[in-house]
């Protein structure tokens, strides 16, 4: 997290404009990528990092243009913070405090931003890199312990001889790793950053990207071997817009041109300056542009194309199957047999004993699969058949936790695709103080059981559960198992939410009217029922003010300028809206047309009507749920 020396005059004189907000399609894809790696050992996980993540502004000396919480929402999972001692207080400063380029900030306040984001995203983990120039254990470690508490994954928490997966970390309630190449103090809280950055210079939490060759897959001239060392590369873009490279280029540059190669080579953390939508898009290695699009409301299974990108397809198509070795996650095969998606498990097992129907969890694995495809295509064990838009990895199938002589304290059971599970707890515990806690997969406590349990059954509306064993683990329970099986979910009430476009205006009913023909327009967001919408499984948009009515392309029109009005729901194609690229809604009877705001070239003013227009991806067609 070092930086080049800046000429003071240039620093004072120059500033840059902040980029637009991140597009929803790249954010959706990167969130899915992080979820795909849920069952991957941490030393194989590949994530995005934000160099000097707190230092965000339009200034020339700012490392980031986006605020820290937006970086996390965009897909970043490793954040860098520089801590210094200034007047007896530990602060965040770039290089040193009190200078024009220092970007002085409140250290605990930035940590709280991360903690708040983690509370809103209970299945995610975050890594924090400290460039520690404070050398003050109380000032540096104290806020970490106070703010994150039991969320901290401590060096003592790591099992001997292996790295846990994010699923295991979340199951144990441990979701934050703090590391530093400068100071670990007593070593109980802060990890040695050198462990996570093969080949880094002393004091660095990463290796400069100029030492990486994304074509030859080498770092420092040595072949990158995923699954052993951690590899982290970083850059600094300070002043590169205006000053000669020879003055400022100490690191090389991470950009849209080399991000795909760095990830495909197996780099664990790509730690970049100035993340924006272009860089985030370059980090999307799975879905092809515009996919998944659920064309015709009938595409719910994932296909790997010969170019390595993915497409959603109708599950009945006849394709080969992608199979991964149970013993070696880098060994991929493709069946000769073809068939429908649901036959994948049987086909992989028949042709390749010891292999299973699978989906790549990392860009490195995707590269291996692409080589096995040889330019062909195959089904992936990835589907959103259970719930539209919620893509599930079907490779993880653990469905039983059993106590043994030394019970595992935490267990994570998952049934991919299940919207609800029936939990069966059977047996008893030996000691009065022992027992079980059962959580849903977001770690919300659902049940506490102890003593003689017998048989207890209950349903949780989730795809899985986390089991916590209470006790010292010295005495084995007499007999104790927890199993899950699919259960029918109770009917879910509509999820009423606001739909805001790229200018922050909400989709709204004119005059809050609910009669047939009421014009739909945009208006400043206020959250009344006329601005709350439900997107049902058929792709229809219902307003809370009139749940039986739908957003309708008037007269089933398909021409540019067709008004969007409220009308009784009738199942017509002009009332089914498909999610397209750039967070657009495409009308089913004219998928080249998008829900658009009229006269958007003149700006965004309350009351501009919604209509159909050729899809172009501008702000007036970008609709994000709030």
Coordinates of C-alpha atoms in Angstrom, one line a residue:
X1 CA 0.0 0.0 0.0
X2 CA 2.8 2.3 -0.8
X3 CA 2.4 5.2 -3.3
X4 CA 4.6 7.3 -5.6
X5 CA 5.8 10.7 -4.6
X6 CA 3.5 13.4 -6.0
X7 CA 4.6 16.9 -7.1
X8 CA 2.8 19.2 -4.7
X9 CA 1.8 21.7 -7.4
X10 CA 0.3 19.0 -9.6
X11 CA -1.5 17.5 -6.6
X12 CA -3.0 20.8 -5.6
X13 CA -4.1 21.7 -9.1
X14 CA -5.7 18.6 -10.5
X15 CA -8.8 16.6 -9.7
X16 CA -10.9 14.1 -11.6
X17 CA -14.6 13.4 -11.8
X18 CA -16.1 10.5 -9.9
X19 CA -17.5 7.7 -12.1
X20 CA -21.2 6.8 -12.4
X21 CA -22.8 4.3 -10.0
X22 CA -22.0 0.6 -10.7
X23 CA -24.2 -1.2 -13.2
X24 CA -26.4 -3.9 -11.6
X25 CA -25.4 -6.6 -14.0
X26 CA -21.8 -6.7 -13.0
X27 CA -22.7 -6.4 -9.3
X28 CA -25.1 -9.3 -9.7
X29 CA -22.5 -11.4 -11.5
X30 CA -19.7 -10.7 -8.9
X31 CA -22.0 -11.5 -6.0
X32 CA -22.8 -14.8 -7.6
X33 CA -19.1 -15.4 -8.1
X34 CA -18.4 -14.9 -4.4
X35 CA -21.2 -17.3 -3.6
X36 CA -19.8 -19.9 -6.0
X37 CA -16.6 -20.0 -3.9
X38 CA -18.5 -20.7 -0.7
X39 CA -17.2 -24.3 -0.5
X40 CA -13.7 -23.5 -1.7
X41 CA -10.7 -23.6 0.7
X42 CA -9.6 -20.1 1.5
X43 CA -6.2 -20.5 -0.1
X44 CA -8.0 -21.2 -3.4
X45 CA -10.6 -18.5 -3.2
X46 CA -10.1 -15.7 -5.7
X47 CA -11.3 -12.3 -4.8
X48 CA -11.1 -8.6 -5.6
X49 CA -9.2 -6.2 -3.4
X50 CA -9.4 -2.4 -3.1
X51 CA -6.0 -0.7 -2.5
X52 CA -6.3 2.0 0.1
X53 CA -10.0 1.5 0.2
X54 CA -10.9 4.4 2.6
X55 CA -9.1 6.9 0.4
X56 CA -12.0 7.7 -2.0
X57 CA -12.7 11.0 -3.7
X58 CA -12.3 12.7 -7.0
X59 CA -8.9 14.0 -6.1
X60 CA -5.8 13.2 -8.1
X61 CA -4.2 11.5 -5.0
X62 CA -7.3 9.3 -4.2
X63 CA -6.8 5.6 -4.7
X64 CA -10.5 4.9 -5.1
X65 CA -13.4 6.8 -6.6
X66 CA -16.1 4.8 -5.0
X67 CA -16.9 4.8 -1.2
X68 CA -15.9 1.7 0.8
X69 CA -19.4 0.3 1.2
X70 CA -20.1 0.7 -2.5
X71 CA -16.9 -1.2 -3.2
X72 CA -18.0 -4.0 -1.0
X73 CA -21.5 -4.1 -2.7
X74 CA -19.8 -4.1 -6.1
X75 CA -17.8 -7.2 -5.3
X76 CA -14.6 -6.3 -3.4
X77 CA -13.8 -8.6 -0.5
X78 CA -10.3 -7.4 0.5
X79 CA -9.9 -3.8 1.7
X80 CA -6.6 -2.0 2.5
X81 CA -6.3 0.5 5.3
X82 CA -3.2 2.6 6.2
X83 CA -3.0 3.3 9.9
X84 CA -0.8 6.1 11.4
X85 CA -0.4 7.6 14.8
X86 CA -1.3 11.3 14.7
X87 CA -1.2 13.3 18.0
X88 CA -1.6 10.2 20.0
X89 CA -4.6 9.0 17.9
X90 CA -4.6 6.1 15.4
X91 CA -5.9 7.5 12.1
X92 CA -6.2 6.5 8.5
X93 CA -3.7 8.6 6.4
X94 CA -2.1 8.1 3.1
X95 CA 1.7 8.1 3.5
X96 CA 1.5 10.5 6.5
X97 CA -1.1 12.6 8.2
X98 CA -1.6 16.3 7.8
X99 CA -0.6 16.7 4.1
X100 CA -2.8 17.7 1.2
X101 CA -2.7 14.2 -0.1
X102 CA -3.1 12.4 3.3
X103 CA -6.9 11.8 3.0
X104 CA -7.0 11.8 6.9
X105 CA -10.0 9.7 8.1
X106 CA -11.4 8.2 11.2
X107 CA -10.1 4.6 11.7
X108 CA -13.0 3.2 13.8
X109 CA -15.6 4.9 11.6
X110 CA -14.3 3.1 8.5
X111 CA -14.2 -0.2 10.4
X112 CA -17.8 0.4 11.4
X113 CA -18.7 0.8 7.7
X114 CA -17.4 -2.7 7.1
X115 CA -19.2 -4.1 10.2
X116 CA -22.5 -2.5 9.1
X117 CA -22.1 -4.0 5.6
X118 CA -21.4 -7.4 7.1
X119 CA -24.5 -7.2 9.2
X120 CA -26.5 -6.6 6.0
X121 CA -24.7 -9.4 4.2
X122 CA -24.6 -12.3 6.7
X123 CA -23.1 -14.9 4.3
X124 CA -20.1 -12.9 3.3
X125 CA -16.5 -12.7 4.6
X126 CA -14.1 -9.8 4.3
X127 CA -10.3 -9.6 4.5
X128 CA -8.6 -6.4 5.8
X129 CA -5.0 -5.5 5.0
X130 CA -3.4 -3.0 7.4
X131 CA -0.4 -1.0 6.4
X132 CA 0.5 -0.4 10.0
X133 CA 2.7 2.6 10.7
X134 CA 1.1 3.4 14.0
X135 CA 2.9 0.7 16.1
X136 CA 0.2 1.0 18.8
X137 CA -1.5 -2.2 19.8
X138 CA -4.2 -0.5 21.9
X139 CA -5.0 2.0 19.1
X140 CA -4.9 -0.5 16.2
X141 CA -6.1 -3.8 17.7
X142 CA -8.5 -2.3 20.3
X143 CA -11.1 -1.0 17.7
X144 CA -10.8 -4.2 15.7
X145 CA -11.8 -6.2 18.8
X146 CA -14.5 -3.8 19.9
X147 CA -16.2 -3.4 16.5
X148 CA -15.9 -6.9 15.1
X149 CA -15.7 -8.9 18.3
X150 CA -16.5 -12.6 17.6
X151 CA -16.6 -12.0 13.8
X152 CA -12.8 -12.0 13.8
X153 CA -11.2 -15.1 12.4
X154 CA -8.1 -15.4 14.6
X155 CA -4.9 -17.2 13.7
X156 CA -5.8 -19.7 16.5
X157 CA -9.1 -20.5 14.7
X158 CA -7.4 -22.1 11.7
X159 CA -7.4 -25.9 11.8
X160 CA -4.0 -27.6 11.5
X161 CA -2.9 -28.6 8.0
X162 CA -5.7 -27.0 6.0
X163 CA -7.7 -23.8 5.3
X164 CA -11.4 -23.6 6.0
X165 CA -13.9 -22.6 3.4
X166 CA -16.1 -19.5 3.6
X167 CA -19.0 -21.7 4.5
X168 CA -17.1 -23.1 7.4
X169 CA -16.0 -19.7 8.5
X170 CA -19.6 -18.4 8.4
X171 CA -20.9 -21.4 10.2
X172 CA -18.5 -20.6 13.1
X173 CA -19.5 -17.0 13.0
X174 CA -15.9 -16.0 11.9
X175 CA -16.1 -13.6 8.9
X176 CA -13.2 -11.1 9.2
X177 CA -9.5 -11.8 8.7
X178 CA -7.2 -8.9 9.6
X179 CA -3.6 -9.1 8.3
X180 CA -0.5 -6.9 8.2
X181 CA 3.0 -7.3 6.8
X182 CA 4.2 -4.6 9.3
X183 CA 3.0 -5.4 12.8
X184 CA 1.0 -8.3 14.2
X185 CA 1.7 -7.3 17.9
X186 CA 1.0 -10.4 20.0
X187 CA -0.2 -12.4 17.0
X188 CA -3.5 -13.2 18.5
X189 CA -5.7 -11.0 16.4
X190 CA -3.7 -9.8 13.4
X191 CA -2.4 -12.3 10.9
X192 CA 1.1 -12.1 9.4
X193 CA 0.3 -10.5 6.0
X194 CA 3.3 -12.2 4.3
X195 CA 1.3 -15.5 4.5
X196 CA -1.2 -14.0 2.0
X197 CA 1.2 -12.4 -0.4
X198 CA 3.8 -14.7 -2.0
X199 CA 6.9 -12.9 -3.1
X200 CA 6.0 -9.5 -1.6
X201 CA 8.7 -7.1 -0.5
X202 CA 9.1 -6.4 3.3
X203 CA 6.3 -4.2 4.5
X204 CA 4.0 -4.9 1.6
X205 CA 0.7 -6.9 1.8
X206 CA 1.0 -7.6 -1.9
X207 CA 3.4 -8.0 -4.9
X208 CA 3.4 -5.2 -7.4
X209 CA 1.5 -6.4 -10.5
X210 CA 4.4 -5.5 -12.8
X211 CA 6.1 -8.7 -11.6
X212 CA 3.1 -10.8 -12.8
X213 CA 2.9 -12.2 -16.3
X214 CA -0.8 -13.0 -17.0
X215 CA 0.1 -14.8 -20.3
X216 CA 2.8 -17.1 -18.9
X217 CA 1.0 -17.4 -15.4
X218 CA 4.1 -16.5 -13.5
X219 CA 4.9 -14.2 -10.5
X220 CA 8.5 -13.2 -10.0
X221 CA 9.3 -15.5 -12.8
X222 CA 7.9 -18.5 -10.9
X223 CA 4.9 -20.5 -12.1
X224 CA 1.7 -19.7 -10.2
X225 CA 0.5 -22.9 -8.5
X226 CA -3.1 -22.4 -7.0
X227 CA -3.9 -24.1 -3.8
X228 CA -0.5 -23.7 -2.1
X229 CA 0.7 -20.2 -1.5
X230 CA -1.6 -17.1 -1.5
X231 CA -0.9 -14.8 -4.4
X232 CA -1.8 -11.1 -4.1
X233 CA -1.0 -8.4 -6.7
X234 CA -1.6 -4.7 -6.5
X235 CA -1.2 -1.4 -8.3
X236 CA -1.3 2.3 -7.8
X237 CA -2.8 4.7 -10.3
X238 CA -2.0 7.9 -8.5
X239 CA -1.2 10.7 -10.9
X240 CA -0.9 8.4 -13.9
X241 CA -3.4 10.4 -15.8
X242 CA -1.2 13.5 -15.9
X243 CA 2.4 12.7 -14.9
X244 CA 5.0 10.8 -16.9
X245 CA 5.0 7.1 -16.2
X246 CA 8.7 7.2 -15.3
X247 CA 7.8 9.5 -12.3
X248 CA 5.0 7.5 -10.8
X249 CA 4.8 3.9 -12.1
X250 CA 6.3 1.9 -9.2
X251 CA 3.8 -0.9 -9.5
X252 CA 2.5 -1.5 -13.0
X253 CA -1.2 -1.1 -13.7
X254 CA -4.2 -3.4 -13.1
X255 CA -6.7 -2.7 -15.8
X256 CA -9.5 -4.3 -17.9
X257 CA -6.9 -5.8 -20.2
X258 CA -5.1 -7.9 -17.6
X259 CA -7.7 -8.6 -14.9
X260 CA -9.1 -11.7 -16.8
X261 CA -5.7 -13.2 -17.2
X262 CA -4.6 -12.6 -13.6
X263 CA -7.7 -14.3 -12.3
X264 CA -7.5 -17.2 -14.8
X265 CA -3.9 -17.8 -13.7
X266 CA -5.0 -18.3 -10.1
X267 CA -4.1 -15.1 -8.4
X268 CA -6.0 -15.1 -5.1
X269 CA -6.4 -11.3 -4.6
X270 CA -6.3 -8.7 -7.4
X271 CA -5.9 -5.5 -5.3
X272 CA -6.5 -2.5 -7.6
X273 CA -6.8 1.3 -7.4
X274 CA -9.9 3.0 -8.8
X275 CA -12.4 0.2 -9.2
X276 CA -15.1 1.3 -11.6
X277 CA -17.7 -0.4 -13.7
X278 CA -15.2 -1.2 -16.4
X279 CA -12.8 -3.0 -14.0
X280 CA -15.7 -4.8 -12.3
X281 CA -17.0 -6.0 -15.7
X282 CA -13.5 -7.3 -16.6
X283 CA -13.5 -9.3 -13.4
X284 CA -16.7 -11.2 -14.4
X285 CA -15.4 -14.5 -15.7
X286 CA -18.5 -16.7 -15.8
X287 CA -21.6 -15.3 -17.4
X288 CA -21.4 -14.0 -21.0
X289 CA -22.5 -10.4 -21.6
X290 CA -26.3 -10.0 -21.2
X291 CA -26.6 -13.4 -19.5
X292 CA -28.4 -14.9 -17.7
X293 CA -31.5 -13.4 -19.4
X294 CA -34.1 -16.1 -18.9
X295 CA -35.2 -15.7 -22.6
X296 CA -38.9 -16.5 -22.9
X297 CA -39.1 -17.0 -19.2
X298 CA -37.9 -20.6 -19.8
X299 CA -34.1 -20.7 -19.2
X300 CA -33.1 -22.0 -15.8
X301 CA -30.0 -24.1 -16.3
X302 CA -26.4 -23.0 -17.0
X303 CA -24.4 -24.0 -20.0
X304 CA -20.6 -23.6 -20.5
X305 CA -19.8 -22.4 -24.0
X306 CA -16.6 -23.2 -25.8
X307 CA -15.2 -19.7 -25.1
X308 CA -15.4 -20.3 -21.4
X309 CA -18.4 -18.0 -20.8
X310 CA -21.8 -19.2 -19.5
X311 CA -25.3 -18.9 -20.8
X312 CA -28.7 -19.8 -19.3
X313 CA -30.6 -22.3 -21.4
X314 CA -33.8 -24.4 -21.3
X315 CA -33.0 -27.4 -19.0
X316 CA -34.3 -30.0 -21.6
X317 CA -31.7 -29.3 -24.2
X318 CA -29.3 -32.1 -25.1
X319 CA -25.8 -31.3 -24.0
X320 CA -22.8 -33.0 -22.6
X321 CA -21.9 -32.6 -18.8
X322 CA -19.1 -30.9 -17.0
X323 CA -17.6 -33.3 -14.3
X324 CA -15.0 -32.5 -11.6
X325 CA -12.9 -34.9 -9.6
X326 CA -13.8 -35.3 -6.0
X327 CA -10.1 -35.6 -5.1
X328 CA -8.7 -32.9 -7.3
X329 CA -10.7 -29.7 -8.0
X330 CA -8.4 -28.9 -11.0
X331 CA -9.3 -32.2 -12.8
X332 CA -12.2 -31.6 -15.2
X333 CA -13.7 -34.0 -17.7
X334 CA -16.6 -33.7 -20.2
X335 CA -18.9 -36.6 -20.9
X336 CA -19.5 -38.2 -24.3
X337 CA -23.1 -38.7 -23.4
X338 CA -25.6 -36.0 -23.9
X339 CA -29.0 -35.3 -22.3
X340 CA -31.1 -33.0 -20.2
X341 CA -29.6 -31.1 -17.3
X342 CA -31.2 -33.2 -14.6
X343 CA -29.3 -36.3 -15.8
X344 CA -25.9 -34.7 -15.0
X345 CA -25.1 -36.5 -11.7
X346 CA -25.8 -39.9 -13.1
X347 CA -23.9 -39.3 -16.4
X348 CA -20.7 -38.0 -14.6
X349 CA -20.7 -40.9 -12.2
X350 CA -21.1 -43.4 -15.0
X351 CA -18.4 -42.2 -17.3
X352 CA -15.9 -40.9 -14.7
X353 CA -16.0 -42.8 -11.3
X354 CA -14.9 -40.5 -8.6
X355 CA -16.2 -37.4 -10.4
X356 CA -19.4 -35.4 -9.9
X357 CA -21.5 -33.1 -12.0
X358 CA -20.1 -29.7 -11.0
X359 CA -19.7 -26.0 -11.8
X360 CA -16.4 -24.1 -11.6
X361 CA -16.0 -22.1 -8.4
X362 CA -13.1 -20.0 -9.5
X363 CA -11.7 -18.5 -12.8
X364 CA -8.8 -21.0 -12.5
X365 CA -11.2 -23.9 -12.5
X366 CA -13.1 -22.4 -15.3
X367 CA -9.9 -22.2 -17.3
X368 CA -9.3 -26.0 -16.7
X369 CA -12.9 -26.7 -17.8
X370 CA -12.5 -24.7 -20.9
X371 CA -9.5 -26.8 -21.8
X372 CA -11.5 -29.9 -21.3
X373 CA -14.4 -28.6 -23.4
X374 CA -12.0 -28.3 -26.4
X375 CA -14.3 -25.6 -28.0
X376 CA -17.5 -27.5 -27.2
X377 CA -20.2 -26.8 -24.7
X378 CA -21.6 -28.6 -21.7
X379 CA -24.1 -28.4 -18.8
X380 CA -23.0 -27.0 -15.5
X381 CA -24.4 -28.0 -12.1
X382 CA -25.9 -24.5 -11.7
X383 CA -29.5 -23.6 -11.9
X384 CA -32.2 -21.2 -10.7
X385 CA -35.1 -23.6 -11.1
X386 CA -36.0 -23.3 -7.4
X387 CA -36.4 -19.5 -7.5
X388 CA -35.9 -17.2 -10.5
X389 CA -32.7 -15.3 -10.4
X390 CA -31.2 -17.2 -7.4
X391 CA -28.6 -19.4 -9.0
X392 CA -27.5 -22.4 -6.9
X393 CA -24.4 -24.5 -7.0
X394 CA -25.6 -28.1 -6.9
X395 CA -22.1 -29.6 -6.0
X396 CA -22.6 -29.2 -2.2
X397 CA -24.9 -31.9 -0.9
X398 CA -24.1 -32.5 2.8
X399 CA -27.3 -33.3 4.5
X400 CA -26.3 -34.9 7.9
X401 CA -24.3 -33.8 10.9
X402 CA -23.4 -36.5 13.3
X403 CA -21.8 -36.3 16.7
X404 CA -18.8 -38.6 17.3
X405 CA -16.1 -39.0 20.0
X406 CA -14.9 -35.5 19.4
X407 CA -17.9 -33.6 18.0
X408 CA -17.3 -30.9 15.4
X409 CA -18.4 -27.7 17.0
X410 CA -20.0 -26.3 13.9
X411 CA -21.6 -28.1 10.9
X412 CA -23.2 -26.6 7.8
X413 CA -25.9 -28.6 6.0
X414 CA -27.2 -27.4 2.6
X415 CA -29.7 -28.7 0.0
X416 CA -29.1 -26.7 -3.1
X417 CA -32.2 -25.4 -4.7
X418 CA -34.4 -26.0 -1.6
X419 CA -36.5 -23.1 -0.5
X420 CA -37.4 -24.8 2.8
X421 CA -35.9 -27.7 4.7
X422 CA -37.3 -30.1 7.4
X423 CA -34.8 -30.4 10.2
X424 CA -34.7 -33.6 12.2
X425 CA -32.8 -33.8 15.4
X426 CA -32.5 -37.2 17.0
X427 CA -30.8 -38.5 20.2
X428 CA -29.5 -37.0 23.4
X429 CA -26.4 -35.4 24.9
X430 CA -24.3 -36.7 27.8
X431 CA -23.7 -33.7 29.9
X432 CA -26.3 -31.3 31.2
X433 CA -24.4 -28.3 29.9
X434 CA -24.2 -29.8 26.4
X435 CA -26.8 -29.3 23.7
X436 CA -27.3 -27.9 20.2
X437 CA -28.2 -24.6 18.6
X438 CA -29.7 -24.6 15.1
X439 CA -29.4 -21.6 12.9
X440 CA -30.6 -20.8 9.4
X441 CA -27.9 -20.3 6.7
X442 CA -27.8 -16.6 7.5
X443 CA -26.9 -17.5 11.2
X444 CA -30.2 -16.5 12.7
X445 CA -30.9 -18.7 15.8
X446 CA -33.9 -20.9 15.2
X447 CA -33.8 -23.5 18.0
X448 CA -31.8 -24.4 21.1
X449 CA -32.0 -28.1 22.2
X450 CA -30.4 -30.0 25.1
X451 CA -30.7 -33.1 27.4
X452 CA -32.8 -36.0 26.1
X453 CA -34.0 -34.8 22.7
X454 CA -35.7 -37.9 21.4
X455 CA -36.9 -36.8 17.9
X456 CA -37.6 -33.2 17.2
X457 CA -38.8 -32.0 13.7
X458 CA -39.3 -28.5 12.5
X459 CA -39.3 -26.6 9.2
X460 CA -37.0 -23.7 8.3
X461 CA -37.7 -21.7 5.2
X462 CA -34.1 -21.7 3.9
X463 CA -32.0 -23.9 1.8
X464 CA -29.9 -25.1 4.8
X465 CA -28.9 -24.9 8.4
X466 CA -25.9 -24.3 10.6
X467 CA -25.5 -26.7 13.6
X468 CA -23.6 -25.5 16.7
X469 CA -22.6 -28.1 19.3
X470 CA -22.6 -26.7 22.9
X471 CA -20.1 -28.3 25.2
X472 CA -16.4 -29.0 25.7
X473 CA -16.5 -32.0 23.3
X474 CA -14.7 -34.2 25.9
X475 CA -17.6 -36.6 26.5
X476 CA -19.3 -38.0 23.4
X477 CA -23.1 -37.6 23.1
X478 CA -24.9 -41.0 23.5
X479 CA -26.3 -40.6 20.1
X480 CA -27.0 -37.4 18.2
X481 CA -27.7 -36.6 14.5
X482 CA -29.1 -33.6 12.6
X483 CA -30.4 -34.2 9.1
X484 CA -32.3 -32.1 6.7
X485 CA -34.6 -32.9 3.8
X486 CA -36.6 -30.8 1.3
X487 CA -39.8 -29.3 2.7
X488 CA -42.6 -27.4 1.1
X489 CA -42.1 -23.7 1.8
X490 CA -45.1 -21.8 3.2
X491 CA -46.5 -19.3 0.7
X492 CA -44.3 -16.2 0.7
X493 CA -46.0 -12.7 0.8
X494 CA -45.0 -10.5 -2.0
X495 CA -41.7 -8.7 -1.6
X496 CA -42.7 -5.1 -2.0
X497 CA -39.8 -2.9 -3.0
X498 CA -39.0 0.4 -4.7
X499 CA -37.6 0.4 -8.3
X500 CA -35.2 3.3 -8.8
X501 CA -33.6 4.2 -12.1
X502 CA -30.2 5.5 -12.8
X503 CA -31.1 9.0 -11.6
X504 CA -32.5 7.8 -8.3
X505 CA -36.2 8.4 -9.3
X506 CA -38.8 5.7 -8.5
X507 CA -41.3 3.9 -10.7
X508 CA -44.6 5.4 -9.6
X509 CA -48.4 5.6 -10.3
X510 CA -49.5 9.0 -11.5
X511 CA -51.5 10.8 -8.8
X512 CA -51.4 7.5 -6.9
X513 CA -54.4 6.4 -9.0
X514 CA -55.2 2.6 -9.4
X515 CA -57.7 2.5 -12.3
X516 CA -57.1 0.8 -15.6
X517 CA -55.1 3.1 -17.9
X518 CA -53.3 5.0 -15.1
X519 CA -50.1 6.2 -16.5
X520 CA -46.9 4.9 -14.9
X521 CA -44.1 7.5 -14.5
X522 CA -41.1 8.2 -12.3
X523 CA -41.1 10.5 -9.3
X524 CA -38.8 11.3 -6.4
X525 CA -38.7 8.3 -4.1
X526 CA -41.1 8.5 -1.1
X527 CA -42.0 4.9 -0.5
X528 CA -45.8 5.1 -0.7
X529 CA -47.8 2.1 -1.9
X530 CA -47.8 3.7 -5.4
X531 CA -44.0 3.2 -5.5
X532 CA -43.8 -0.3 -4.1
X533 CA -43.7 -3.1 -6.6
X534 CA -43.6 -6.9 -6.6
X535 CA -41.9 -8.8 -9.5
X536 CA -43.7 -12.2 -9.6
X537 CA -42.5 -15.5 -11.0
X538 CA -44.2 -14.8 -14.3
X539 CA -42.2 -11.6 -14.8
X540 CA -45.1 -9.3 -14.0
X541 CA -44.8 -6.0 -12.1
X542 CA -47.6 -5.4 -9.5
X543 CA -48.0 -2.2 -7.5
X544 CA -48.8 -2.6 -3.8
X545 CA -51.5 0.0 -4.2
X546 CA -53.3 -2.4 -6.6
X547 CA -51.8 -5.9 -6.3
X548 CA -54.2 -7.4 -8.9
X549 CA -53.0 -5.0 -11.6
X550 CA -49.8 -5.0 -13.7
X551 CA -47.5 -2.7 -15.5
X552 CA -48.7 -3.0 -19.1
X553 CA -47.4 -2.0 -22.5
X554 CA -50.6 -0.3 -23.6
X555 CA -52.7 -2.1 -26.3
X556 CA -50.0 -4.8 -26.5
X557 CA -48.0 -2.3 -28.5
X558 CA -44.4 -2.9 -29.5
X559 CA -43.5 0.4 -31.1
X560 CA -41.2 3.0 -29.7
X561 CA -43.2 5.3 -27.5
X562 CA -45.9 2.8 -26.5
X563 CA -47.2 4.1 -23.1
X564 CA -46.7 2.0 -20.0
X565 CA -50.0 1.9 -18.0
X566 CA -51.6 0.1 -15.1
X567 CA -54.1 -2.6 -16.2
X568 CA -55.8 -5.7 -14.8
X569 CA -53.3 -8.6 -14.9
X570 CA -54.2 -10.9 -17.8
X571 CA -51.1 -13.0 -18.5
X572 CA -50.4 -11.3 -21.8
X573 CA -46.8 -11.0 -23.1
X574 CA -47.1 -7.2 -22.9
X575 CA -47.3 -7.6 -19.1
X576 CA -44.3 -9.9 -18.7
X577 CA -41.0 -8.1 -18.2
X578 CA -37.7 -9.9 -18.6
X579 CA -34.5 -8.8 -16.9
X580 CA -32.0 -7.7 -19.5
X581 CA -28.5 -6.2 -19.6
X582 CA -27.8 -3.1 -17.6
X583 CA -30.7 -3.8 -15.1
X584 CA -33.2 -3.2 -17.8
X585 CA -36.8 -4.6 -18.0
X586 CA -37.5 -5.9 -21.6
X587 CA -41.1 -6.5 -22.6
X588 CA -41.7 -10.2 -23.5
X589 CA -43.5 -9.5 -26.8
X590 CA -40.7 -7.1 -28.0
X591 CA -37.5 -8.1 -26.2
X592 CA -35.5 -5.4 -28.0
X593 CA -37.6 -2.8 -26.3
X594 CA -37.1 -1.7 -22.7
X595 CA -39.1 0.1 -20.0
X596 CA -37.8 3.6 -20.5
X597 CA -38.4 7.2 -19.2
X598 CA -39.7 9.6 -21.8
X599 CA -37.5 12.6 -22.8
X600 CA -34.6 11.5 -20.7
X601 CA -32.1 13.4 -22.8
X602 CA -33.5 16.6 -21.2
X603 CA -32.8 15.4 -17.6
X604 CA -34.7 13.7 -14.8
X605 CA -37.8 15.6 -13.7
X606 CA -40.7 14.4 -11.5
X607 CA -43.6 13.2 -13.6
X608 CA -41.8 12.0 -16.8
X609 CA -43.9 9.1 -18.2
X610 CA -42.7 5.6 -18.8
X611 CA -42.9 4.1 -22.3
X612 CA -41.2 1.5 -24.5
X613 CA -38.0 2.4 -26.3
X614 CA -35.2 0.7 -28.1
X615 CA -32.9 -0.8 -25.4
X616 CA -29.8 1.3 -25.1
X617 CA -28.6 0.9 -21.5
X618 CA -28.9 4.5 -20.4
X619 CA -29.9 5.7 -17.0
X620 CA -33.6 5.9 -18.0
X621 CA -33.6 2.1 -18.6
X622 CA -31.6 1.0 -15.5
X623 CA -34.0 -0.2 -12.8
X624 CA -32.6 -1.4 -9.5
X625 CA -34.5 -2.7 -6.5
X626 CA -34.3 -0.8 -3.2

